[in-house]
Amino acid sequence: MRNFRYYLPANDIIFGSGSLSSVGVEAKRFGKKALLVTGKSSMKRLGFLEKCVDFLKKEGLEVEHYGEVISNPTVDIVNRGARIAIEKNCDVIIGFGGGSAIDTAKNIAVVAGHFEGKDISIWEFSGAVENPRPITSKTLPVIAITSTSGTGSHVSRFAVVTNEKTREKMGILSPFICPKVSIVDIDIISCMPPSLTSKTGFDVMAHLTECLVSRRSNPITDFYCLKGVELVFEYLPRAYRNGEDLEARENMAIADTLAGWALVTSRPCLPHAMSHPVSAFYPEVDHGEALAALTCECVRFNIERGDEETVRKYCEIARIGGKNINSFTKEEALKSIDVIKELLEKIDLNVRLRDFGVKEEDFEGMVRSAFSTMRGPIEANPVDVSDRDIIELYKKSM
Ligand code: NZQ
Ligand code: MN
């Protein structure tokens, strides 16, 4: 066994139907004024925004609402939200929605917390710049209410932001942005339409399978990954077919949480590294869609060149997905591609890059973007990977 370091920042998870009602009591532990960060429409349309504001006000909190978050949120969206948090003197930032709203809340907490009278941008804290500003305990406290299953953002110390100018999509990383409290209310998650269930659910699968084979994996995280993969195979198709299947929704929310812990204690690898540039160059491509188009070719690449441990782990995935595995060989490991494809078929997400209008002429730029923003996941891949390899994999995923 390799030596490893295991660090999971603790947070409080309030799980289950109706748990949104605890937001007021939790938020008032951190102050009197909350910035509530959401997307533009879903939480309002479904009536949860009003409920959330009521729960907060009932506990005596003042609430500022910032409802400008879009999928693949940008630097500008974060900085504008931070300006409100600063001007209104907010004590706590509440991210309410999918990964985009939660990540934006985390990033706002960083910018507003480090404000010292002069405008700053979240990009100054990103690893994409030389000498990034350190993220410290000045970061404002964050509460996450997750509406998707998902990105694991409700339990992770990552927050993704896109720089439109440089076409870089980057993870901001710090234990200080890990939400203090995470609310996982199944009533909200159950409102996801089927296409969103499938895209976000495949993101969970990608986290689990990548963190399992990652060079940064460890035996504790492997438990989360193996159990999570089992839950996704069983419950994602059910949640997709029938959004009101509460057992399926609950188990996907658990899988999302396990996957979030896996992201924190291991690291995703090649599919995530390659997926961020896809959304950076084509912002209309959702994260889960990009992963669905890329994962199978990355798995094949890793099996063909992988060591014994990597091959064995892909065999485990195939076995959990229902295949008979007689020995831990590369041939048997390739069955993991079959089970992933079968899952994608069941959730109508068997897509290719060309379906999204991705153009080969952008591949060189996408590879540069991958190496500048996703070096960690590239280095965590169980197999060494060059820029030429990535271009080949993009081509094969067309
Ligand atoms: O924007 P609104 O109007 O709220 O609608 C959203 C959005 O259009 C809607 N939605 C969310 N929950 C819903 C709902 N509609 C109906 N019912 C619900 N319960 O869904 C759309 C997509 O939302 P978004 O937040 O963008 O989706 P997701 O949760 O997949 O988050 C994706 C973002 O998270 C990042 C991704 O890169 C992407 O930017 N990630 C964050 C990670 C992290 N922080 O650790 C790790 C991930 O690998 C990922 O990179
Ligand atoms: Mn992801």
CSV table of C-alpha atoms and ligand atoms in Angstrom, one decimal:
chain,number,residue,atom,x,y,z
A,1,MET,CA,0.0,0.0,0.0
A,2,ARG,CA,1.2,3.5,-0.8
A,3,ASN,CA,1.6,6.0,2.0
A,4,PHE,CA,-1.1,8.6,2.0
A,5,ARG,CA,-2.4,11.7,3.6
A,6,TYR,CA,-6.1,11.9,4.3
A,7,TYR,CA,-7.7,15.3,5.1
A,8,LEU,CA,-11.5,15.8,5.0
A,9,PRO,CA,-12.6,19.2,6.3
A,10,ALA,CA,-15.6,18.6,8.4
A,11,ASN,CA,-19.0,20.0,7.7
A,12,ASP,CA,-22.5,19.5,9.0
A,13,ILE,CA,-24.9,17.8,6.7
A,14,ILE,CA,-28.6,18.1,7.2
A,15,PHE,CA,-30.2,15.5,5.0
A,16,GLY,CA,-33.8,14.7,4.0
A,17,SER,CA,-37.2,15.8,3.0
A,18,GLY,CA,-38.1,19.3,4.4
A,19,SER,CA,-34.6,20.0,5.6
A,20,LEU,CA,-34.7,23.4,3.9
A,21,SER,CA,-36.6,24.6,7.0
A,22,SER,CA,-33.4,24.5,9.1
A,23,VAL,CA,-31.7,27.2,7.1
A,24,GLY,CA,-32.7,30.0,9.3
A,25,VAL,CA,-31.5,28.4,12.6
A,26,GLU,CA,-28.2,27.5,11.0
A,27,ALA,CA,-27.6,30.8,9.3
A,28,LYS,CA,-28.1,32.9,12.4
A,29,ARG,CA,-25.2,31.1,14.0
A,30,PHE,CA,-23.0,33.1,11.6
A,31,GLY,CA,-24.5,36.5,11.8
A,32,LYS,CA,-27.5,38.7,11.0
A,33,LYS,CA,-27.3,39.4,7.3
A,34,ALA,CA,-27.2,36.7,4.6
A,35,LEU,CA,-26.5,36.9,0.9
A,36,LEU,CA,-28.6,34.3,-0.8
A,37,VAL,CA,-27.1,33.2,-4.1
A,38,THR,CA,-29.2,31.4,-6.7
A,39,GLY,CA,-29.6,30.9,-10.5
A,40,LYS,CA,-32.0,33.0,-12.5
A,41,SER,CA,-35.2,31.0,-12.4
A,42,SER,CA,-35.6,27.4,-11.1
A,43,MET,CA,-35.7,27.9,-7.3
A,44,LYS,CA,-38.0,30.9,-7.8
A,45,ARG,CA,-40.3,29.1,-10.2
A,46,LEU,CA,-40.6,26.0,-8.0
A,47,GLY,CA,-41.4,28.2,-4.9
A,48,PHE,CA,-38.4,27.3,-2.9
A,49,LEU,CA,-36.8,30.7,-3.1
A,50,GLU,CA,-39.7,32.3,-1.3
A,51,LYS,CA,-39.7,29.5,1.3
A,52,CYS,CA,-36.0,29.9,1.9
A,53,VAL,CA,-36.3,33.7,2.4
A,54,ASP,CA,-39.2,33.1,4.8
A,55,PHE,CA,-37.2,30.6,6.9
A,56,LEU,CA,-34.4,33.0,7.1
A,57,LYS,CA,-36.5,36.0,8.0
A,58,LYS,CA,-38.4,34.0,10.7
A,59,GLU,CA,-35.1,33.7,12.5
A,60,GLY,CA,-34.5,37.4,12.3
A,61,LEU,CA,-32.0,37.5,9.4
A,62,GLU,CA,-31.9,40.2,6.8
A,63,VAL,CA,-31.7,38.7,3.3
A,64,GLU,CA,-30.1,40.1,0.2
A,65,HIS,CA,-30.9,38.0,-2.9
A,66,TYR,CA,-28.4,37.7,-5.8
A,67,GLY,CA,-30.1,35.6,-8.5
A,68,GLU,CA,-27.7,36.1,-11.5
A,69,VAL,CA,-25.8,32.8,-11.6
A,70,ILE,CA,-25.7,30.9,-14.9
A,71,SER,CA,-24.3,27.4,-15.6
A,72,ASN,CA,-20.6,27.6,-16.0
A,73,PRO,CA,-20.5,30.8,-13.9
A,74,THR,CA,-18.0,33.5,-14.9
A,75,VAL,CA,-15.5,35.7,-13.0
A,76,ASP,CA,-17.8,38.7,-13.6
A,77,ILE,CA,-20.8,37.0,-12.0
A,78,VAL,CA,-18.7,36.2,-8.9
A,79,ASN,CA,-17.3,39.7,-8.7
A,80,ARG,CA,-20.7,41.4,-9.0
A,81,GLY,CA,-22.1,39.2,-6.3
A,82,ALA,CA,-19.1,40.0,-4.1
A,83,ARG,CA,-19.7,43.7,-4.5
A,84,ILE,CA,-23.3,43.3,-3.1
A,85,ALA,CA,-22.0,41.2,-0.2
A,86,ILE,CA,-19.4,44.0,0.6
A,87,GLU,CA,-21.8,46.9,0.2
A,88,LYS,CA,-24.5,45.3,2.3
A,89,ASN,CA,-22.1,44.0,4.9
A,90,CYS,CA,-23.2,40.4,4.7
A,91,ASP,CA,-22.0,37.9,7.4
A,92,VAL,CA,-22.8,34.6,5.7
A,93,ILE,CA,-23.2,33.5,2.0
A,94,ILE,CA,-25.8,30.9,1.2
A,95,GLY,CA,-25.5,29.1,-2.1
A,96,PHE,CA,-28.9,27.7,-3.1
A,97,GLY,CA,-29.1,25.6,-6.3
A,98,GLY,CA,-26.8,23.3,-8.3
A,99,GLY,CA,-23.0,23.4,-8.4
A,100,SER,CA,-23.0,26.7,-10.2
A,101,ALA,CA,-24.9,28.6,-7.4
A,102,ILE,CA,-22.9,26.9,-4.6
A,103,ASP,CA,-19.6,27.5,-6.3
A,104,THR,CA,-20.5,31.1,-6.9
A,105,ALA,CA,-21.4,31.5,-3.3
A,106,LYS,CA,-18.1,30.1,-2.2
A,107,ASN,CA,-16.2,32.4,-4.5
A,108,ILE,CA,-18.1,35.4,-3.4
A,109,ALA,CA,-17.2,34.4,0.2
A,110,VAL,CA,-13.6,34.5,-0.8
A,111,VAL,CA,-13.7,37.9,-2.5
A,112,ALA,CA,-15.9,39.6,0.0
A,113,GLY,CA,-14.0,38.2,3.0
A,114,HIS,CA,-10.6,39.5,1.7
A,115,PHE,CA,-11.9,42.9,0.7
A,116,GLU,CA,-9.8,45.7,2.2
A,117,GLY,CA,-11.1,48.8,0.5
A,118,LYS,CA,-9.8,48.1,-3.1
A,119,ASP,CA,-11.7,46.1,-5.7
A,120,ILE,CA,-10.4,42.6,-6.1
A,121,SER,CA,-11.3,39.8,-8.5
A,122,ILE,CA,-11.8,36.1,-7.8
A,123,TRP,CA,-9.3,35.4,-10.6
A,124,GLU,CA,-6.5,36.8,-8.5
A,125,PHE,CA,-7.0,33.8,-6.1
A,126,SER,CA,-6.9,31.2,-8.9
A,127,GLY,CA,-3.9,29.0,-9.7
A,128,ALA,CA,-4.0,30.3,-13.3
A,129,VAL,CA,-2.2,33.5,-12.3
A,130,GLU,CA,1.4,33.8,-11.1
A,131,ASN,CA,1.6,34.3,-7.3
A,132,PRO,CA,-2.2,33.8,-6.6
A,133,ARG,CA,-3.5,35.6,-3.5
A,134,PRO,CA,-3.8,33.2,-0.6
A,135,ILE,CA,-7.3,32.2,0.6
A,136,THR,CA,-7.4,32.6,4.3
A,137,SER,CA,-9.7,32.3,7.3
A,138,LYS,CA,-11.1,35.7,6.4
A,139,THR,CA,-13.3,33.9,3.9
A,140,LEU,CA,-16.9,34.4,4.9
A,141,PRO,CA,-18.8,31.3,6.1
A,142,VAL,CA,-20.8,29.5,3.4
A,143,ILE,CA,-24.0,27.5,3.7
A,144,ALA,CA,-24.8,25.2,0.8
A,145,ILE,CA,-28.3,24.1,-0.2
A,146,THR,CA,-27.9,21.6,-3.0
A,147,SER,CA,-30.6,21.2,-5.6
A,148,THR,CA,-28.8,18.7,-7.9
A,149,SER,CA,-27.0,15.4,-7.4
A,150,GLY,CA,-24.5,16.5,-8.6
A,151,THR,CA,-21.2,18.1,-8.3
A,152,GLY,CA,-20.4,17.3,-4.7
A,153,SER,CA,-19.9,21.0,-4.2
A,154,HIS,CA,-22.0,21.0,-1.1
A,155,VAL,CA,-19.2,19.1,0.7
A,156,SER,CA,-16.1,20.0,-1.3
A,157,ARG,CA,-13.4,22.6,-1.0
A,158,PHE,CA,-13.5,23.4,-4.7
A,159,ALA,CA,-15.4,26.2,-6.5
A,160,VAL,CA,-15.3,26.4,-10.2
A,161,VAL,CA,-15.3,29.7,-12.2
A,162,THR,CA,-14.8,30.5,-15.8
A,163,ASN,CA,-12.7,33.3,-17.2
A,164,GLU,CA,-14.4,34.1,-20.5
A,165,LYS,CA,-11.5,36.3,-21.7
A,166,THR,CA,-8.8,33.6,-21.4
A,167,ARG,CA,-11.3,30.7,-22.0
A,168,GLU,CA,-10.1,29.1,-18.8
A,169,LYS,CA,-12.4,27.2,-16.4
A,170,MET,CA,-10.7,26.8,-13.1
A,171,GLY,CA,-11.2,25.2,-9.7
A,172,ILE,CA,-10.5,27.6,-6.8
A,173,LEU,CA,-9.3,25.4,-3.9
A,174,SER,CA,-9.2,26.0,-0.2
A,175,PRO,CA,-10.5,24.3,3.0
A,176,PHE,CA,-11.9,27.7,3.9
A,177,ILE,CA,-14.5,27.6,1.2
A,178,CYS,CA,-15.9,24.2,2.4
A,179,PRO,CA,-19.5,24.9,3.4
A,180,LYS,CA,-20.0,25.0,7.2
A,181,VAL,CA,-23.4,23.5,6.8
A,182,SER,CA,-24.9,21.6,3.8
A,183,ILE,CA,-28.6,21.1,3.4
A,184,VAL,CA,-29.7,18.2,1.2
A,185,ASP,CA,-33.5,18.5,0.8
A,186,ILE,CA,-34.9,15.6,-1.3
A,187,ASP,CA,-38.0,17.6,-2.1
A,188,ILE,CA,-35.9,20.2,-4.0
A,189,ILE,CA,-33.7,17.6,-5.7
A,190,SER,CA,-36.8,15.6,-6.8
A,191,CYS,CA,-37.8,18.6,-9.0
A,192,MET,CA,-34.9,18.1,-11.4
A,193,PRO,CA,-36.2,17.3,-14.9
A,194,PRO,CA,-35.0,14.0,-16.5
A,195,SER,CA,-32.2,15.6,-18.7
A,196,LEU,CA,-30.8,17.4,-15.6
A,197,THR,CA,-31.0,14.2,-13.6
A,198,SER,CA,-29.0,12.4,-16.2
A,199,LYS,CA,-26.3,15.0,-16.7
A,200,THR,CA,-25.7,15.7,-13.0
A,201,GLY,CA,-26.0,12.0,-12.2
A,202,PHE,CA,-23.3,11.1,-14.7
A,203,ASP,CA,-21.0,13.8,-13.1
A,204,VAL,CA,-21.4,11.8,-9.8
A,205,MET,CA,-20.3,8.6,-11.7
A,206,ALA,CA,-17.3,10.4,-13.2
A,207,HIS,CA,-16.2,11.7,-9.8
A,208,LEU,CA,-16.4,8.2,-8.3
A,209,THR,CA,-14.7,6.3,-11.1
A,210,GLU,CA,-12.0,8.9,-11.6
A,211,CYS,CA,-11.2,9.2,-7.9
A,212,LEU,CA,-11.0,5.4,-7.6
A,213,VAL,CA,-8.3,5.0,-10.2
A,214,SER,CA,-6.6,8.3,-9.5
A,215,ARG,CA,-2.9,8.4,-8.4
A,216,ARG,CA,-4.2,10.3,-5.4
A,217,SER,CA,-6.6,7.5,-4.4
A,218,ASN,CA,-6.2,5.9,-1.0
A,219,PRO,CA,-7.9,2.9,0.6
A,220,ILE,CA,-10.4,5.0,2.7
A,221,THR,CA,-11.6,7.0,-0.4
A,222,ASP,CA,-11.9,3.7,-2.3
A,223,PHE,CA,-14.7,2.6,0.0
A,224,TYR,CA,-16.7,5.8,-0.9
A,225,CYS,CA,-16.0,5.2,-4.6
A,226,LEU,CA,-17.0,1.6,-4.7
A,227,LYS,CA,-20.2,2.1,-2.7
A,228,GLY,CA,-21.0,5.2,-4.7
A,229,VAL,CA,-20.6,3.4,-8.0
A,230,GLU,CA,-23.0,0.7,-6.8
A,231,LEU,CA,-25.6,3.3,-5.9
A,232,VAL,CA,-25.3,5.1,-9.2
A,233,PHE,CA,-25.7,2.0,-11.3
A,234,GLU,CA,-28.8,1.0,-9.3
A,235,TYR,CA,-30.5,4.4,-8.7
A,236,LEU,CA,-29.5,6.8,-11.5
A,237,PRO,CA,-31.6,5.0,-14.1
A,238,ARG,CA,-34.5,4.9,-11.7
A,239,ALA,CA,-34.3,8.6,-10.8
A,240,TYR,CA,-34.1,9.4,-14.5
A,241,ARG,CA,-37.2,7.3,-15.4
A,242,ASN,CA,-39.2,8.5,-12.5
A,243,GLY,CA,-38.2,11.8,-10.8
A,244,GLU,CA,-40.6,11.1,-7.9
A,245,ASP,CA,-38.9,7.9,-6.9
A,246,LEU,CA,-37.8,9.2,-3.6
A,247,GLU,CA,-35.7,6.1,-2.7
A,248,ALA,CA,-33.7,6.6,-6.0
A,249,ARG,CA,-33.4,10.4,-5.3
A,250,GLU,CA,-32.1,9.8,-1.7
A,251,ASN,CA,-29.6,7.2,-2.9
A,252,MET,CA,-28.3,9.5,-5.6
A,253,ALA,CA,-27.9,12.3,-3.1
A,254,ILE,CA,-25.9,9.9,-0.9
A,255,ALA,CA,-23.8,8.9,-3.9
A,256,ASP,CA,-23.2,12.6,-4.7
A,257,THR,CA,-22.0,13.2,-1.1
A,258,LEU,CA,-19.7,10.2,-1.2
A,259,ALA,CA,-18.4,11.5,-4.5
A,260,GLY,CA,-17.9,14.9,-3.0
A,261,TRP,CA,-15.8,13.4,-0.2
A,262,ALA,CA,-13.9,11.4,-2.8
A,263,LEU,CA,-13.1,14.6,-4.7
A,264,VAL,CA,-11.7,16.1,-1.6
A,265,THR,CA,-9.6,13.2,-0.4
A,266,SER,CA,-8.5,11.8,-3.8
A,267,ARG,CA,-8.6,13.7,-7.0
A,268,PRO,CA,-10.4,13.4,-10.3
A,269,CYS,CA,-8.3,12.7,-13.4
A,270,LEU,CA,-8.3,12.7,-17.2
A,271,PRO,CA,-12.1,13.0,-18.1
A,272,HIS,CA,-12.4,16.0,-15.7
A,273,ALA,CA,-9.2,17.6,-17.0
A,274,MET,CA,-10.5,17.3,-20.6
A,275,SER,CA,-14.1,18.3,-19.8
A,276,HIS,CA,-13.3,21.8,-18.4
A,277,PRO,CA,-11.8,23.1,-21.7
A,278,VAL,CA,-14.9,21.8,-23.5
A,279,SER,CA,-17.2,24.0,-21.4
A,280,ALA,CA,-14.6,26.9,-21.4
A,281,PHE,CA,-14.7,26.9,-25.3
A,282,TYR,CA,-18.3,26.0,-25.6
A,283,PRO,CA,-20.1,27.4,-22.5
A,284,GLU,CA,-23.4,26.0,-23.6
A,285,VAL,CA,-22.1,22.4,-23.1
A,286,ASP,CA,-22.9,21.3,-19.5
A,287,HIS,CA,-20.3,19.7,-17.4
A,288,GLY,CA,-22.0,16.3,-17.2
A,289,GLU,CA,-22.5,16.2,-21.0
A,290,ALA,CA,-18.8,16.9,-21.6
A,291,LEU,CA,-17.9,14.1,-19.2
A,292,ALA,CA,-20.4,11.7,-20.9
A,293,ALA,CA,-18.7,12.4,-24.3
A,294,LEU,CA,-15.2,11.9,-23.0
A,295,THR,CA,-15.2,9.2,-20.3
A,296,CYS,CA,-15.2,6.0,-22.3
A,297,GLU,CA,-12.2,6.9,-24.5
A,298,CYS,CA,-10.3,8.0,-21.4
A,299,VAL,CA,-11.1,4.7,-19.6
A,300,ARG,CA,-9.9,2.8,-22.7
A,301,PHE,CA,-6.7,4.8,-22.7
A,302,ASN,CA,-6.1,4.2,-19.0
A,303,ILE,CA,-6.7,0.4,-19.3
A,304,GLU,CA,-4.5,0.0,-22.3
A,305,ARG,CA,-1.5,1.6,-20.6
A,306,GLY,CA,-2.5,1.0,-17.0
A,307,ASP,CA,-0.7,-0.9,-14.3
A,308,GLU,CA,-2.0,-3.9,-12.4
A,309,GLU,CA,-3.8,-1.8,-9.7
A,310,THR,CA,-5.5,0.4,-12.3
A,311,VAL,CA,-6.7,-2.6,-14.3
A,312,ARG,CA,-8.0,-4.3,-11.2
A,313,LYS,CA,-10.0,-1.2,-10.2
A,314,TYR,CA,-11.6,-1.0,-13.7
A,315,CYS,CA,-12.5,-4.7,-13.3
A,316,GLU,CA,-14.2,-3.8,-10.0
A,317,ILE,CA,-16.3,-1.2,-11.7
A,318,ALA,CA,-17.3,-3.7,-14.4
A,319,ARG,CA,-18.2,-6.2,-11.7
A,320,ILE,CA,-20.3,-3.7,-9.8
A,321,GLY,CA,-22.0,-2.8,-13.1
A,322,GLY,CA,-23.1,-6.5,-13.4
A,323,LYS,CA,-20.4,-8.2,-15.5
A,324,ASN,CA,-18.8,-11.5,-14.7
A,325,ILE,CA,-15.1,-10.9,-14.0
A,326,ASN,CA,-13.0,-14.0,-14.0
A,327,SER,CA,-9.6,-12.5,-13.7
A,328,PHE,CA,-8.1,-9.1,-13.4
A,329,THR,CA,-6.9,-8.7,-17.0
A,330,LYS,CA,-7.0,-5.8,-19.4
A,331,GLU,CA,-9.5,-7.7,-21.5
A,332,GLU,CA,-11.9,-8.1,-18.5
A,333,ALA,CA,-11.3,-4.4,-17.4
A,334,LEU,CA,-12.6,-3.3,-20.8
A,335,LYS,CA,-16.0,-4.5,-19.7
A,336,SER,CA,-16.1,-1.4,-17.5
A,337,ILE,CA,-16.5,0.6,-20.8
A,338,ASP,CA,-19.5,-1.6,-21.6
A,339,VAL,CA,-21.2,-0.9,-18.2
A,340,ILE,CA,-20.6,2.8,-18.5
A,341,LYS,CA,-22.0,2.8,-22.0
A,342,GLU,CA,-25.1,0.8,-20.8
A,343,LEU,CA,-25.6,3.3,-18.1
A,344,LEU,CA,-25.4,6.2,-20.6
A,345,GLU,CA,-27.9,4.4,-22.8
A,346,LYS,CA,-30.4,4.1,-20.0
A,347,ILE,CA,-30.2,7.8,-19.2
A,348,ASP,CA,-30.2,8.9,-22.8
A,349,LEU,CA,-26.7,10.5,-22.6
A,350,ASN,CA,-24.8,8.5,-25.1
A,351,VAL,CA,-23.3,11.6,-26.7
A,352,ARG,CA,-20.2,12.6,-28.7
A,353,LEU,CA,-18.4,15.9,-28.9
A,354,ARG,CA,-19.6,16.6,-32.4
A,355,ASP,CA,-23.2,16.5,-31.1
A,356,PHE,CA,-22.4,19.8,-29.4
A,357,GLY,CA,-20.7,21.4,-32.4
A,358,VAL,CA,-17.2,21.1,-31.0
A,359,LYS,CA,-14.6,21.8,-33.8
A,360,GLU,CA,-11.3,20.1,-34.3
A,361,GLU,CA,-9.6,23.4,-34.9
A,362,ASP,CA,-10.1,24.3,-31.2
A,363,PHE,CA,-8.3,21.2,-29.9
A,364,GLU,CA,-4.9,22.8,-29.7
A,365,GLY,CA,-6.3,25.7,-27.6
A,366,MET,CA,-8.3,23.3,-25.5
A,367,VAL,CA,-5.2,21.3,-24.6
A,368,ARG,CA,-3.4,24.5,-23.6
A,369,SER,CA,-6.4,25.4,-21.4
A,370,ALA,CA,-6.3,21.9,-19.9
A,371,PHE,CA,-2.6,22.2,-19.0
A,372,SER,CA,-3.0,25.6,-17.5
A,373,THR,CA,-6.1,25.0,-15.4
A,374,MET,CA,-6.3,21.2,-14.8
A,375,ARG,CA,-2.7,20.2,-14.2
A,376,GLY,CA,-3.7,18.6,-10.9
A,377,PRO,CA,-6.2,16.2,-12.5
A,378,ILE,CA,-3.8,15.5,-15.4
A,379,GLU,CA,-1.0,14.6,-13.0
A,380,ALA,CA,-3.5,12.5,-10.9
A,381,ASN,CA,-4.3,10.3,-14.0
A,382,PRO,CA,-3.1,6.8,-13.3
A,383,VAL,CA,-1.3,6.8,-16.7
A,384,ASP,CA,1.1,9.6,-17.9
A,385,VAL,CA,-0.6,11.8,-20.5
A,386,SER,CA,0.9,14.2,-23.1
A,387,ASP,CA,-0.7,17.0,-25.0
A,388,ARG,CA,-0.7,14.7,-28.1
A,389,ASP,CA,-2.5,12.0,-26.2
A,390,ILE,CA,-5.2,14.5,-25.2
A,391,ILE,CA,-5.7,15.7,-28.8
A,392,GLU,CA,-6.0,12.0,-29.9
A,393,LEU,CA,-8.6,11.4,-27.1
A,394,TYR,CA,-10.6,14.5,-28.2
A,395,LYS,CA,-10.6,13.2,-31.8
A,396,LYS,CA,-11.7,9.8,-30.7
A,397,SER,CA,-14.5,11.3,-28.7
A,398,MET,CA,-15.9,13.2,-31.7
B,1,NZQ,O1,-30.0,28.5,-12.9
B,1,NZQ,P1,-31.3,28.0,-12.4
B,1,NZQ,O2,-32.4,28.8,-12.9
B,1,NZQ,O3,-31.4,27.8,-10.9
B,1,NZQ,O4,-31.5,26.5,-13.0
B,1,NZQ,C1,-30.6,25.5,-12.9
B,1,NZQ,C2,-29.7,25.5,-14.2
B,1,NZQ,O5,-30.4,25.9,-15.3
B,1,NZQ,C3,-31.3,24.1,-13.0
B,1,NZQ,N1,-31.6,23.5,-11.7
B,1,NZQ,C4,-30.8,23.2,-10.7
B,1,NZQ,N2,-31.5,22.5,-9.7
B,1,NZQ,C5,-32.7,22.3,-10.2
B,1,NZQ,C6,-32.8,22.9,-11.5
B,1,NZQ,N3,-34.0,22.8,-12.2
B,1,NZQ,C7,-35.0,22.2,-11.6
B,1,NZQ,N4,-35.0,21.6,-10.4
B,1,NZQ,C8,-33.9,21.6,-9.7
B,1,NZQ,N5,-33.8,21.0,-8.5
B,1,NZQ,O6,-30.3,23.3,-13.6
B,1,NZQ,C9,-29.4,24.0,-14.4
B,1,NZQ,C10,-28.0,23.6,-14.1
B,1,NZQ,O7,-27.6,24.0,-12.8
B,1,NZQ,P2,-26.0,23.9,-12.5
B,1,NZQ,O8,-25.9,24.4,-11.1
B,1,NZQ,O9,-25.2,24.6,-13.5
B,1,NZQ,O10,-25.7,22.3,-12.5
B,1,NZQ,P3,-24.7,21.4,-11.7
B,1,NZQ,O11,-25.2,21.1,-10.4
B,1,NZQ,O12,-24.4,20.3,-12.6
B,1,NZQ,O13,-23.4,22.4,-11.5
B,1,NZQ,C11,-22.5,22.5,-12.6
B,1,NZQ,C12,-21.3,23.4,-12.2
B,1,NZQ,O14,-20.5,22.9,-11.1
B,1,NZQ,C13,-19.2,22.7,-11.5
B,1,NZQ,C14,-19.3,22.5,-12.9
B,1,NZQ,O15,-18.1,22.7,-13.6
B,1,NZQ,C15,-20.3,23.5,-13.3
B,1,NZQ,O16,-19.7,24.8,-13.4
B,1,NZQ,N6,-18.5,21.7,-10.7
B,1,NZQ,C16,-18.2,21.9,-9.4
B,1,NZQ,C17,-17.4,21.1,-8.6
B,1,NZQ,C18,-17.1,21.4,-7.2
B,1,NZQ,N7,-17.4,22.6,-6.8
B,1,NZQ,O17,-16.5,20.6,-6.5
B,1,NZQ,C19,-16.9,19.8,-9.1
B,1,NZQ,C20,-17.5,19.4,-10.4
B,1,NZQ,O18,-16.7,18.5,-11.1
B,1,NZQ,C21,-17.9,20.5,-11.3
B,1,NZQ,O19,-16.8,20.9,-12.1
B,2,MN,MN,-17.6,17.0,-12.0
